[in-house]
mmCIF file of C-alpha atoms in Angstrom:
data_model
loop_
_atom_site.group_PDB
_atom_site.id
_atom_site.type_symbol
_atom_site.label_atom_id
_atom_site.label_comp_id
_atom_site.label_asym_id
_atom_site.label_seq_id
_atom_site.Cartn_x
_atom_site.Cartn_y
_atom_site.Cartn_z
ATOM 1 C CA ASP A 31 7.887 2.042 -22.383
ATOM 2 C CA ALA A 32 10.897 4.206 -23.157
ATOM 3 C CA LYS A 33 14.161 2.304 -23.040
ATOM 4 C CA THR A 34 16.286 5.445 -22.786
ATOM 5 C CA THR A 35 16.135 8.500 -20.563
ATOM 6 C CA GLN A 36 17.442 11.879 -21.668
ATOM 7 C CA PRO A 37 17.141 15.394 -20.243
ATOM 8 C CA ASN A 38 14.438 17.418 -21.958
ATOM 9 C CA SER A 39 16.761 20.306 -22.761
ATOM 10 C CA MET A 40 20.325 21.537 -22.475
ATOM 11 C CA GLU A 41 22.144 24.746 -23.253
ATOM 12 C CA SER A 42 25.622 25.266 -24.520
ATOM 13 C CA ASN A 43 27.846 28.120 -25.584
ATOM 14 C CA GLU A 44 29.230 28.252 -29.079
ATOM 15 C CA GLU A 45 32.685 26.719 -29.510
ATOM 16 C CA GLU A 46 32.479 24.878 -26.192
ATOM 17 C CA PRO A 47 32.177 21.092 -25.801
ATOM 18 C CA VAL A 48 28.764 19.605 -25.148
ATOM 19 C CA HIS A 49 28.095 16.354 -23.306
ATOM 20 C CA LEU A 50 24.635 14.931 -23.908
ATOM 21 C CA PRO A 51 23.801 12.117 -21.464
ATOM 22 C CA CYS A 52 21.576 9.100 -21.994
ATOM 23 C CA ASN A 53 20.580 6.420 -19.512
ATOM 24 C CA HIS A 54 19.602 2.957 -20.697
ATOM 25 C CA SER A 55 19.704 0.752 -17.626
ATOM 26 C CA THR A 56 17.743 -2.113 -19.241
ATOM 27 C CA ILE A 57 19.985 -2.399 -22.307
ATOM 28 C CA SER A 58 20.410 -5.928 -23.668
ATOM 29 C CA GLY A 59 23.586 -7.448 -24.989
ATOM 30 C CA THR A 60 22.513 -7.054 -28.607
ATOM 31 C CA ASP A 61 21.289 -3.460 -28.351
ATOM 32 C CA TYR A 62 23.281 -0.943 -30.343
ATOM 33 C CA ILE A 63 23.227 2.620 -29.019
ATOM 34 C CA HIS A 64 22.225 5.032 -31.771
ATOM 35 C CA TRP A 65 22.236 8.819 -31.761
ATOM 36 C CA TYR A 66 20.319 10.947 -34.230
ATOM 37 C CA ARG A 67 19.520 14.608 -34.362
ATOM 38 C CA GLN A 68 16.791 16.633 -35.959
ATOM 39 C CA LEU A 69 17.473 20.212 -36.934
ATOM 40 C CA PRO A 70 14.471 22.538 -37.137
ATOM 41 C CA SER A 71 12.235 21.719 -40.110
ATOM 42 C CA GLN A 72 14.460 18.847 -41.259
ATOM 43 C CA GLY A 73 14.408 15.066 -41.112
ATOM 44 C CA PRO A 74 16.335 13.028 -38.564
ATOM 45 C CA GLU A 75 20.044 12.822 -39.244
ATOM 46 C CA TYR A 76 22.326 9.990 -38.203
ATOM 47 C CA VAL A 77 25.062 11.082 -35.814
ATOM 48 C CA ILE A 78 26.812 8.004 -34.481
ATOM 49 C CA HIS A 79 26.243 4.527 -33.105
ATOM 50 C CA GLY A 80 28.145 1.927 -31.118
ATOM 51 C CA LEU A 81 27.884 -1.324 -29.226
ATOM 52 C CA THR A 82 30.529 -1.478 -26.503
ATOM 53 C CA SER A 83 33.581 0.582 -27.377
ATOM 54 C CA ASN A 84 33.772 4.331 -27.626
ATOM 55 C CA VAL A 85 33.316 5.596 -31.166
ATOM 56 C CA ASN A 86 34.486 8.691 -32.985
ATOM 57 C CA ASN A 87 33.473 10.160 -36.302
ATOM 58 C CA ARG A 88 33.637 13.546 -37.950
ATOM 59 C CA MET A 89 30.467 14.708 -36.247
ATOM 60 C CA ALA A 90 30.851 13.537 -32.677
ATOM 61 C CA SER A 91 32.182 11.031 -30.174
ATOM 62 C CA LEU A 92 30.192 8.417 -28.319
ATOM 63 C CA ALA A 93 31.375 7.403 -24.861
ATOM 64 C CA ILE A 94 29.784 4.199 -23.588
ATOM 65 C CA ALA A 95 29.948 3.273 -19.909
ATOM 66 C CA GLU A 96 31.665 0.023 -19.080
ATOM 67 C CA ASP A 97 28.394 -1.547 -17.905
ATOM 68 C CA ARG A 98 26.634 -0.066 -20.993
ATOM 69 C CA LYS A 99 23.860 1.344 -18.853
ATOM 70 C CA SER A 100 24.591 4.874 -19.933
ATOM 71 C CA SER A 101 26.275 6.731 -22.754
ATOM 72 C CA THR A 102 27.286 10.264 -23.608
ATOM 73 C CA LEU A 103 27.303 11.985 -26.953
ATOM 74 C CA ILE A 104 30.129 14.501 -27.123
ATOM 75 C CA LEU A 105 30.164 17.416 -29.530
ATOM 76 C CA HIS A 106 33.688 18.721 -29.272
ATOM 77 C CA ARG A 107 33.007 22.314 -30.311
ATOM 78 C CA ALA A 108 29.377 23.308 -30.536
ATOM 79 C CA THR A 109 28.336 25.551 -33.385
ATOM 80 C CA LEU A 110 25.029 27.329 -33.930
ATOM 81 C CA ARG A 111 24.261 24.669 -36.537
ATOM 82 C CA ASP A 112 24.321 22.010 -33.801
ATOM 83 C CA ALA A 113 21.149 23.399 -32.233
ATOM 84 C CA ALA A 114 18.735 20.499 -32.643
ATOM 85 C CA VAL A 115 16.842 17.758 -30.847
ATOM 86 C CA TYR A 116 19.171 14.850 -30.087
ATOM 87 C CA TYR A 117 17.792 11.348 -29.781
ATOM 88 C CA CYS A 118 19.430 8.406 -28.030
ATOM 89 C CA ILE A 119 17.834 5.155 -29.247
ATOM 90 C CA LEU A 120 18.552 1.487 -28.668
ATOM 91 C CA ARG A 121 18.299 -0.852 -31.611
ATOM 92 C CA ASP A 122 18.437 -4.629 -31.199
ATOM 93 C CA VAL A 123 19.955 -5.853 -34.438
ATOM 94 C CA GLU A 124 19.549 -9.523 -33.560
ATOM 95 C CA ASN A 125 15.782 -9.094 -33.261
ATOM 96 C CA TYR A 126 15.322 -7.337 -36.534
ATOM 97 C CA GLY A 127 11.706 -7.761 -37.531
ATOM 98 C CA GLY A 128 10.535 -7.242 -33.986
ATOM 99 C CA SER A 129 9.789 -3.854 -32.510
ATOM 100 C CA GLN A 130 13.170 -3.775 -30.793
ATOM 101 C CA GLY A 131 14.881 -3.955 -34.161
ATOM 102 C CA ASN A 132 13.545 -0.637 -35.374
ATOM 103 C CA LEU A 133 14.384 2.896 -34.349
ATOM 104 C CA ILE A 134 11.700 4.154 -32.009
ATOM 105 C CA PHE A 135 12.074 7.851 -31.285
ATOM 106 C CA GLY A 136 11.397 9.382 -27.903
ATOM 107 C CA LYS A 137 11.287 13.078 -27.090
ATOM 108 C CA GLY A 138 15.052 13.551 -27.085
ATOM 109 C CA THR A 139 17.092 16.438 -25.714
ATOM 110 C CA LYS A 140 16.617 19.855 -27.219
ATOM 111 C CA LEU A 141 20.048 21.475 -27.429
ATOM 112 C CA SER A 142 20.268 25.245 -27.609
ATOM 113 C CA VAL A 143 23.570 26.862 -28.571
ATOM 114 C CA LYS A 144 24.233 30.442 -27.539
ATOM 115 C CA PRO A 145 26.596 32.641 -29.545
ATOM 116 C CA GLU B 227 27.713 11.217 -49.702
ATOM 117 C CA PRO B 228 24.816 8.883 -50.652
ATOM 118 C CA GLU B 229 21.339 10.266 -50.031
ATOM 119 C CA VAL B 230 17.802 9.013 -49.653
ATOM 120 C CA THR B 231 15.630 10.946 -52.083
ATOM 121 C CA GLN B 232 11.955 11.617 -51.489
ATOM 122 C CA THR B 233 9.395 13.014 -53.883
ATOM 123 C CA PRO B 234 7.386 15.142 -53.869
ATOM 124 C CA SER B 235 8.630 17.508 -51.193
ATOM 125 C CA HIS B 236 5.103 18.777 -50.620
ATOM 126 C CA GLN B 237 1.767 17.266 -51.575
ATOM 127 C CA VAL B 238 -1.685 18.694 -51.024
ATOM 128 C CA THR B 239 -4.607 16.327 -51.445
ATOM 129 C CA GLN B 240 -8.304 16.272 -50.786
ATOM 130 C CA MET B 241 -9.705 14.102 -48.045
ATOM 131 C CA GLY B 242 -10.605 10.661 -49.379
ATOM 132 C CA GLN B 243 -8.079 10.759 -52.212
ATOM 133 C CA GLU B 244 -5.248 8.275 -52.632
ATOM 134 C CA VAL B 245 -1.660 9.468 -52.395
ATOM 135 C CA ILE B 246 1.615 7.774 -53.186
ATOM 136 C CA LEU B 247 4.802 9.006 -51.594
ATOM 137 C CA ARG B 248 7.995 7.995 -53.291
ATOM 138 C CA CYS B 249 11.461 7.265 -52.012
ATOM 139 C CA VAL B 250 14.725 6.178 -53.575
ATOM 140 C CA PRO B 251 16.816 4.501 -50.863
ATOM 141 C CA ILE B 252 20.591 4.229 -50.916
ATOM 142 C CA SER B 253 21.501 1.643 -53.520
ATOM 143 C CA ASN B 254 23.310 -0.924 -51.354
ATOM 144 C CA HIS B 255 20.876 -0.712 -48.445
ATOM 145 C CA LEU B 256 18.494 -3.613 -47.932
ATOM 146 C CA TYR B 257 16.276 -2.362 -45.092
ATOM 147 C CA PHE B 258 13.681 0.314 -45.700
ATOM 148 C CA TYR B 259 11.407 2.294 -43.408
ATOM 149 C CA TRP B 260 8.674 4.879 -43.298
ATOM 150 C CA TYR B 261 8.165 7.282 -40.416
ATOM 151 C CA ARG B 262 5.857 10.205 -39.944
ATOM 152 C CA GLN B 263 5.906 13.335 -37.816
ATOM 153 C CA ILE B 264 2.798 15.333 -37.116
ATOM 154 C CA LEU B 265 3.615 19.014 -36.598
ATOM 155 C CA GLY B 266 5.052 19.600 -33.137
ATOM 156 C CA GLN B 267 5.057 15.917 -32.205
ATOM 157 C CA LYS B 268 7.672 13.203 -32.121
ATOM 158 C CA VAL B 269 8.825 11.058 -35.021
ATOM 159 C CA GLU B 270 6.631 7.940 -35.240
ATOM 160 C CA PHE B 271 7.570 4.578 -36.748
ATOM 161 C CA LEU B 272 5.171 3.312 -39.405
ATOM 162 C CA VAL B 273 6.700 0.287 -41.112
ATOM 163 C CA SER B 274 9.899 -1.561 -41.906
ATOM 164 C CA PHE B 275 10.495 -3.563 -45.069
ATOM 165 C CA TYR B 276 13.083 -6.168 -45.959
ATOM 166 C CA ASN B 277 13.387 -8.822 -48.622
ATOM 167 C CA ASN B 278 10.252 -7.596 -50.375
ATOM 168 C CA GLU B 279 7.996 -7.921 -47.398
ATOM 169 C CA ILE B 280 6.921 -6.000 -44.327
ATOM 170 C CA SER B 281 9.028 -6.893 -41.300
ATOM 171 C CA GLU B 282 7.222 -4.837 -38.717
ATOM 172 C CA LYS B 283 4.437 -2.299 -38.648
ATOM 173 C CA SER B 284 3.046 -0.014 -35.983
ATOM 174 C CA GLU B 285 -0.565 0.465 -34.920
ATOM 175 C CA ILE B 286 -0.690 3.564 -37.099
ATOM 176 C CA PHE B 287 -0.056 1.475 -40.213
ATOM 177 C CA ASP B 288 -3.598 0.228 -40.712
ATOM 178 C CA ASP B 289 -5.330 -1.106 -43.830
ATOM 179 C CA GLN B 290 -5.297 2.338 -45.406
ATOM 180 C CA PHE B 291 -1.531 2.152 -45.734
ATOM 181 C CA SER B 292 0.570 -0.042 -47.989
ATOM 182 C CA VAL B 293 4.194 -0.148 -49.089
ATOM 183 C CA GLU B 294 5.775 -1.465 -52.209
ATOM 184 C CA ARG B 295 9.130 -1.798 -53.864
ATOM 185 C CA PRO B 296 7.954 -1.843 -57.464
ATOM 186 C CA ASP B 297 11.416 -2.017 -58.988
ATOM 187 C CA GLY B 298 15.014 -2.181 -57.881
ATOM 188 C CA SER B 299 15.228 1.414 -56.794
ATOM 189 C CA ASN B 300 11.923 2.876 -55.598
ATOM 190 C CA PHE B 301 10.132 2.349 -52.307
ATOM 191 C CA THR B 302 6.615 3.745 -52.044
ATOM 192 C CA LEU B 303 4.071 4.462 -49.336
ATOM 193 C CA LYS B 304 0.433 4.537 -50.431
ATOM 194 C CA ILE B 305 -2.398 5.957 -48.394
ATOM 195 C CA ARG B 306 -5.630 4.718 -49.942
ATOM 196 C CA SER B 307 -8.180 7.181 -48.620
ATOM 197 C CA THR B 308 -6.570 10.122 -46.884
ATOM 198 C CA LYS B 309 -7.980 11.640 -43.725
ATOM 199 C CA LEU B 310 -7.305 15.050 -42.224
ATOM 200 C CA GLU B 311 -5.252 13.420 -39.479
ATOM 201 C CA ASP B 312 -2.869 11.956 -42.062
ATOM 202 C CA SER B 313 -1.429 15.449 -42.527
ATOM 203 C CA ALA B 314 2.193 15.154 -41.471
ATOM 204 C CA MET B 315 5.790 14.982 -42.632
ATOM 205 C CA TYR B 316 6.578 11.525 -43.941
ATOM 206 C CA PHE B 317 10.175 10.368 -43.814
ATOM 207 C CA CYS B 318 11.672 7.448 -45.679
ATOM 208 C CA ALA B 319 14.868 5.843 -44.402
ATOM 209 C CA SER B 320 17.167 3.016 -45.381
ATOM 210 C CA SER B 321 19.966 1.109 -43.694
ATOM 211 C CA ILE B 322 22.225 -1.877 -43.727
ATOM 212 C CA ARG B 323 21.673 -4.467 -41.016
ATOM 213 C CA ARG B 324 23.902 -3.092 -38.294
ATOM 214 C CA GLY B 325 24.291 0.424 -39.599
ATOM 215 C CA GLY B 326 22.732 3.768 -38.950
ATOM 216 C CA TYR B 327 19.631 4.875 -40.771
ATOM 217 C CA THR B 328 19.843 7.450 -43.523
ATOM 218 C CA PHE B 329 16.698 9.545 -43.689
ATOM 219 C CA GLY B 330 15.321 11.486 -46.593
ATOM 220 C CA SER B 331 14.315 15.113 -46.268
ATOM 221 C CA GLY B 332 10.660 14.186 -46.149
ATOM 222 C CA THR B 333 7.354 14.787 -47.903
ATOM 223 C CA ARG B 334 4.984 17.241 -46.306
ATOM 224 C CA LEU B 335 1.474 15.853 -46.829
ATOM 225 C CA THR B 336 -1.409 18.244 -46.334
ATOM 226 C CA VAL B 337 -4.918 16.803 -46.453
ATOM 227 C CA VAL B 338 -7.654 19.389 -46.972
#
């Protein structure tokens, strides 16, 4: 019962922006939108998270639709090191202790970056 | 930048033996987690831990598994009697309530 939908794979060219989409049409008011990535042979790595407003950090930007039913992770200039599987996950912080309060990983989007 | 530290990085054990995987979460984090990833498969939630007790556990986390925070810094996962299918990467993570999770680099467990 996946709560988010992401494309299986995407390709990008090095030094170009990348927009990774995520649909979450059944999002609840207390669901935070989290993004993680997993580089080959490494553990998951936190990228960014947000609730309603767009968010920026040194790694990426998160654009959240006004109705919160979709979001987009933006990598402003892709590098070869950004090739990874990217996961969009909803986390309900008000129901911590229930299954919705934990990060449950789906299959994510495998991003390939071409030189 | 603060890190979650896991030891050992690789453990080989015989089937039926007990193993303890160790983790040192970030010092001001209060929520702790274990995940596993079988080779080529997705990351699976095992258990979450807060205030010295299990908050949530998955179907994978059966009676063979246990977690403990024996002191103020360590967080351990024990598998009592390992099976071949327990071979996987095990990731520890920690967080604050509304924050992102910080994952460790994992322990590769190989059961032979």
